[in-house]
CSV table of C-alpha atoms in Angstrom, one decimal:
chain,number,residue,atom,x,y,z
A,1,MET,CA,46.3,17.7,-24.9
A,2,SER,CA,43.9,20.0,-23.2
A,3,GLU,CA,42.4,19.6,-19.7
A,4,THR,CA,39.1,18.4,-19.3
A,5,THR,CA,36.3,20.2,-16.9
A,6,PRO,CA,34.9,18.2,-14.0
A,7,THR,CA,31.7,18.8,-15.5
A,8,GLN,CA,32.3,17.6,-19.0
A,9,ALA,CA,33.8,14.5,-17.9
A,10,SER,CA,31.0,13.8,-15.7
A,11,GLY,CA,28.8,14.1,-18.7
A,12,ILE,CA,26.4,17.2,-18.1
A,13,ASP,CA,25.6,19.3,-20.7
A,14,THR,CA,26.5,23.1,-19.5
A,15,ALA,CA,25.3,25.2,-22.0
A,16,ALA,CA,21.9,22.8,-21.6
A,17,ILE,CA,22.0,23.5,-18.1
A,18,ARG,CA,22.3,27.7,-18.0
A,19,ALA,CA,19.6,27.2,-21.5
A,20,ALA,CA,17.2,25.7,-18.5
A,21,ALA,CA,17.7,29.5,-16.8
A,22,GLN,CA,15.7,30.8,-19.5
A,23,ASN,CA,12.2,31.2,-20.1
A,24,LEU,CA,11.1,31.3,-16.7
A,25,SER,CA,7.3,31.2,-18.0
A,26,ASP,CA,7.9,27.6,-18.9
A,27,GLY,CA,7.8,26.4,-15.1
A,28,PRO,CA,9.1,23.3,-14.7
A,29,VAL,CA,9.7,21.9,-18.4
A,30,THR,CA,13.3,22.7,-20.3
A,31,ALA,CA,14.5,22.6,-23.3
A,32,GLY,CA,15.8,18.9,-22.5
A,33,TYR,CA,12.0,17.9,-21.5
A,34,LYS,CA,11.6,14.5,-24.4
A,35,GLY,CA,8.2,13.9,-23.9
A,36,ASP,CA,5.5,14.7,-26.5
A,37,ARG,CA,4.1,17.1,-24.3
A,38,GLU,CA,1.0,17.6,-25.8
A,39,ALA,CA,0.5,14.0,-26.0
A,40,VAL,CA,1.5,13.1,-22.9
A,41,LEU,CA,-1.1,16.1,-21.9
A,42,LYS,CA,-4.2,14.1,-23.0
A,43,MET,CA,-3.0,11.0,-21.8
A,44,LEU,CA,-3.3,13.1,-17.9
A,45,ASN,CA,-6.8,14.6,-19.0
A,46,ASP,CA,-8.5,11.4,-20.1
A,47,ALA,CA,-6.5,9.6,-17.3
A,48,LEU,CA,-8.3,13.2,-15.1
A,49,ALA,CA,-11.4,11.9,-16.3
A,50,THR,CA,-11.2,8.3,-15.6
A,51,GLU,CA,-10.9,9.3,-12.0
A,52,LEU,CA,-13.4,12.1,-11.5
A,53,VAL,CA,-16.0,9.2,-12.9
A,54,CYS,CA,-14.5,6.5,-10.9
A,55,ILE,CA,-14.8,9.3,-7.7
A,56,ASN,CA,-18.6,9.5,-8.6
A,57,ARG,CA,-19.0,5.7,-9.0
A,58,TYR,CA,-17.8,5.7,-5.4
A,59,LYS,CA,-19.2,7.8,-3.4
A,60,ARG,CA,-22.7,7.2,-5.6
A,61,HIS,CA,-22.4,3.5,-4.2
A,62,TYR,CA,-21.1,4.5,-1.0
A,63,TYR,CA,-24.7,6.8,-0.2
A,64,THR,CA,-26.9,3.6,-2.1
A,65,VAL,CA,-25.1,0.7,-0.4
A,66,SER,CA,-27.4,-0.2,2.5
A,67,GLY,CA,-27.9,-3.0,5.2
A,68,LYS,CA,-26.6,-3.3,8.5
A,69,ASN,CA,-23.6,-5.9,6.8
A,70,ASN,CA,-22.5,-3.8,4.5
A,71,ALA,CA,-20.4,-1.7,6.7
A,72,ALA,CA,-17.7,-2.5,5.6
A,73,VAL,CA,-18.2,-2.4,2.1
A,74,LYS,CA,-19.8,1.4,2.9
A,75,ALA,CA,-16.2,2.1,4.6
A,76,GLU,CA,-14.0,0.6,2.0
A,77,PHE,CA,-16.3,2.6,-1.0
A,78,LEU,CA,-16.1,6.0,1.1
A,79,GLU,CA,-11.5,5.1,1.1
A,80,HIS,CA,-11.2,4.5,-2.0
A,81,ALA,CA,-13.4,7.6,-3.3
A,82,GLY,CA,-11.2,9.8,-1.3
A,83,GLU,CA,-8.2,7.8,-3.1
A,84,GLU,CA,-9.7,8.2,-6.0
A,85,GLU,CA,-9.9,12.5,-5.4
A,86,LYS,CA,-6.0,11.8,-4.8
A,87,HIS,CA,-5.1,11.0,-7.6
A,88,ALA,CA,-7.1,13.6,-10.2
A,89,ASP,CA,-5.5,16.3,-7.9
A,90,TRP,CA,-1.8,14.4,-8.4
A,91,LEU,CA,-3.1,14.2,-12.4
A,92,ALA,CA,-4.5,17.8,-12.6
A,93,GLU,CA,-1.2,19.2,-10.3
A,94,ARG,CA,1.6,17.5,-13.2
A,95,ILE,CA,-0.9,18.5,-16.2
A,96,VAL,CA,-0.4,22.6,-14.8
A,97,GLN,CA,3.5,21.6,-14.3
A,98,LEU,CA,3.1,20.9,-18.2
A,99,ASN,CA,1.7,24.5,-19.1
A,100,GLY,CA,-1.8,22.6,-19.6
A,101,ALA,CA,-5.5,22.9,-18.7
A,102,PRO,CA,-6.7,20.4,-16.6
A,103,ASP,CA,-9.8,18.8,-18.2
A,104,TYR,CA,-12.9,18.9,-15.4
A,105,ASN,CA,-15.8,19.5,-18.2
A,106,PRO,CA,-18.5,17.4,-16.9
A,107,ALA,CA,-20.0,17.4,-20.3
A,108,THR,CA,-17.3,15.2,-22.0
A,109,LEU,CA,-15.9,13.2,-18.7
A,110,HIS,CA,-17.7,9.9,-19.5
A,111,GLU,CA,-16.1,10.2,-23.5
A,112,ARG,CA,-12.5,10.7,-22.3
A,113,SER,CA,-13.3,8.2,-19.6
A,114,HIS,CA,-11.5,4.8,-19.4
A,115,ALA,CA,-13.8,3.2,-16.9
A,116,GLU,CA,-17.6,3.4,-16.8
A,117,TYR,CA,-19.8,5.0,-14.1
A,118,ASP,CA,-22.7,2.5,-12.0
A,119,GLU,CA,-25.6,2.9,-10.3
A,120,SER,CA,-25.9,-0.8,-9.1
A,121,LEU,CA,-28.3,-1.0,-6.8
A,122,GLU,CA,-27.4,-4.3,-5.5
A,123,VAL,CA,-23.9,-4.4,-2.9
A,124,GLN,CA,-22.2,-7.4,-4.8
A,125,SER,CA,-22.8,-5.9,-8.3
A,126,MET,CA,-21.5,-2.5,-7.5
A,127,VAL,CA,-18.3,-4.4,-5.8
A,128,ARG,CA,-17.8,-5.9,-9.0
A,129,ALA,CA,-18.2,-3.4,-11.0
A,130,ASN,CA,-15.4,-1.0,-9.2
A,131,LEU,CA,-13.4,-4.1,-9.8
A,132,ILE,CA,-13.9,-4.0,-13.5
A,133,ALA,CA,-13.2,-0.1,-13.9
A,134,GLU,CA,-10.2,-1.3,-11.6
A,135,ARG,CA,-8.4,-3.3,-13.8
A,136,VAL,CA,-10.1,-1.1,-16.5
A,137,ALA,CA,-7.4,1.4,-14.3
A,138,ILE,CA,-4.5,-0.8,-14.2
A,139,GLU,CA,-4.3,-1.5,-18.2
A,140,ALA,CA,-4.3,2.3,-19.1
A,141,TYR,CA,-1.5,3.1,-16.7
A,142,ARG,CA,0.1,0.3,-17.9
A,143,GLN,CA,0.0,1.4,-21.7
A,144,MET,CA,0.3,5.2,-21.2
A,145,ILE,CA,3.7,3.9,-18.6
A,146,GLU,CA,5.0,2.2,-21.7
A,147,GLN,CA,4.3,5.0,-24.2
A,148,ILE,CA,6.1,7.9,-21.7
A,149,GLY,CA,9.2,5.2,-21.3
A,150,ASP,CA,11.7,7.1,-20.5
A,151,THR,CA,10.7,10.2,-22.0
A,152,ASP,CA,8.8,12.4,-18.6
A,153,PRO,CA,11.0,10.5,-15.7
A,154,VAL,CA,8.3,12.7,-13.4
A,155,THR,CA,5.1,11.5,-15.6
A,156,LYS,CA,6.0,7.9,-15.4
A,157,GLN,CA,7.1,7.7,-11.8
A,158,LEU,CA,3.6,9.5,-10.7
A,159,LEU,CA,1.7,7.4,-13.0
A,160,VAL,CA,3.6,4.1,-11.7
A,161,LYS,CA,2.5,5.2,-8.3
A,162,ILE,CA,-1.0,5.5,-9.3
A,163,MET,CA,-1.8,2.2,-10.6
A,164,ALA,CA,-0.1,0.8,-7.5
A,165,GLU,CA,-2.9,2.5,-5.6
A,166,GLU,CA,-5.1,1.0,-7.7
A,167,GLU,CA,-4.1,-2.3,-7.7
A,168,GLU,CA,-4.8,-2.4,-3.8
A,169,HIS,CA,-8.4,-0.7,-4.9
A,170,ALA,CA,-8.2,-4.0,-6.9
A,171,ASP,CA,-7.8,-6.6,-4.8
A,172,ASP,CA,-10.0,-5.4,-2.2
A,173,MET,CA,-12.5,-5.3,-4.4
A,174,ARG,CA,-11.6,-8.8,-5.1
A,175,ASP,CA,-11.6,-9.7,-1.5
A,176,LEU,CA,-15.2,-8.3,-1.2
A,177,LEU,CA,-16.4,-10.8,-4.0
A,178,GLU,CA,-18.9,-13.3,-2.9
């Protein structure tokens, strides 16, 4: 009877590990990557477009909301714009890690975004538009997470992290509704 090496006994494929040392130009994408990279890149770029539209919407609302009683709402809009920008940065970084190119093309943002831009001038209309956009983003991230499943654990983890913050944003906007 032959003796089993510790790496084989643990279920680790040492040949695959050694193969990962090849193709260094692929960066973190190894032959063991199980996701549909092109589909994941498309989802991530669409999510990036959504975050960029959300940044613009929150910034517009921040600069156009007025009234002495709206300081807290204005601050919330600015905070959310910053957090959406952080999400966009995370998504762009992941796209590059997967050997893709982040799509910042302003001409196609609206058609790729899951959320809508909004030009409301009334505070409650702004809050409502932001709550709708957050709910749309939550559902979009939920569907992306479901589609990716366990084929790309790093992207899945990132999307779960972003979705959790989007849920906090939705809760904040709901609290601001009158």
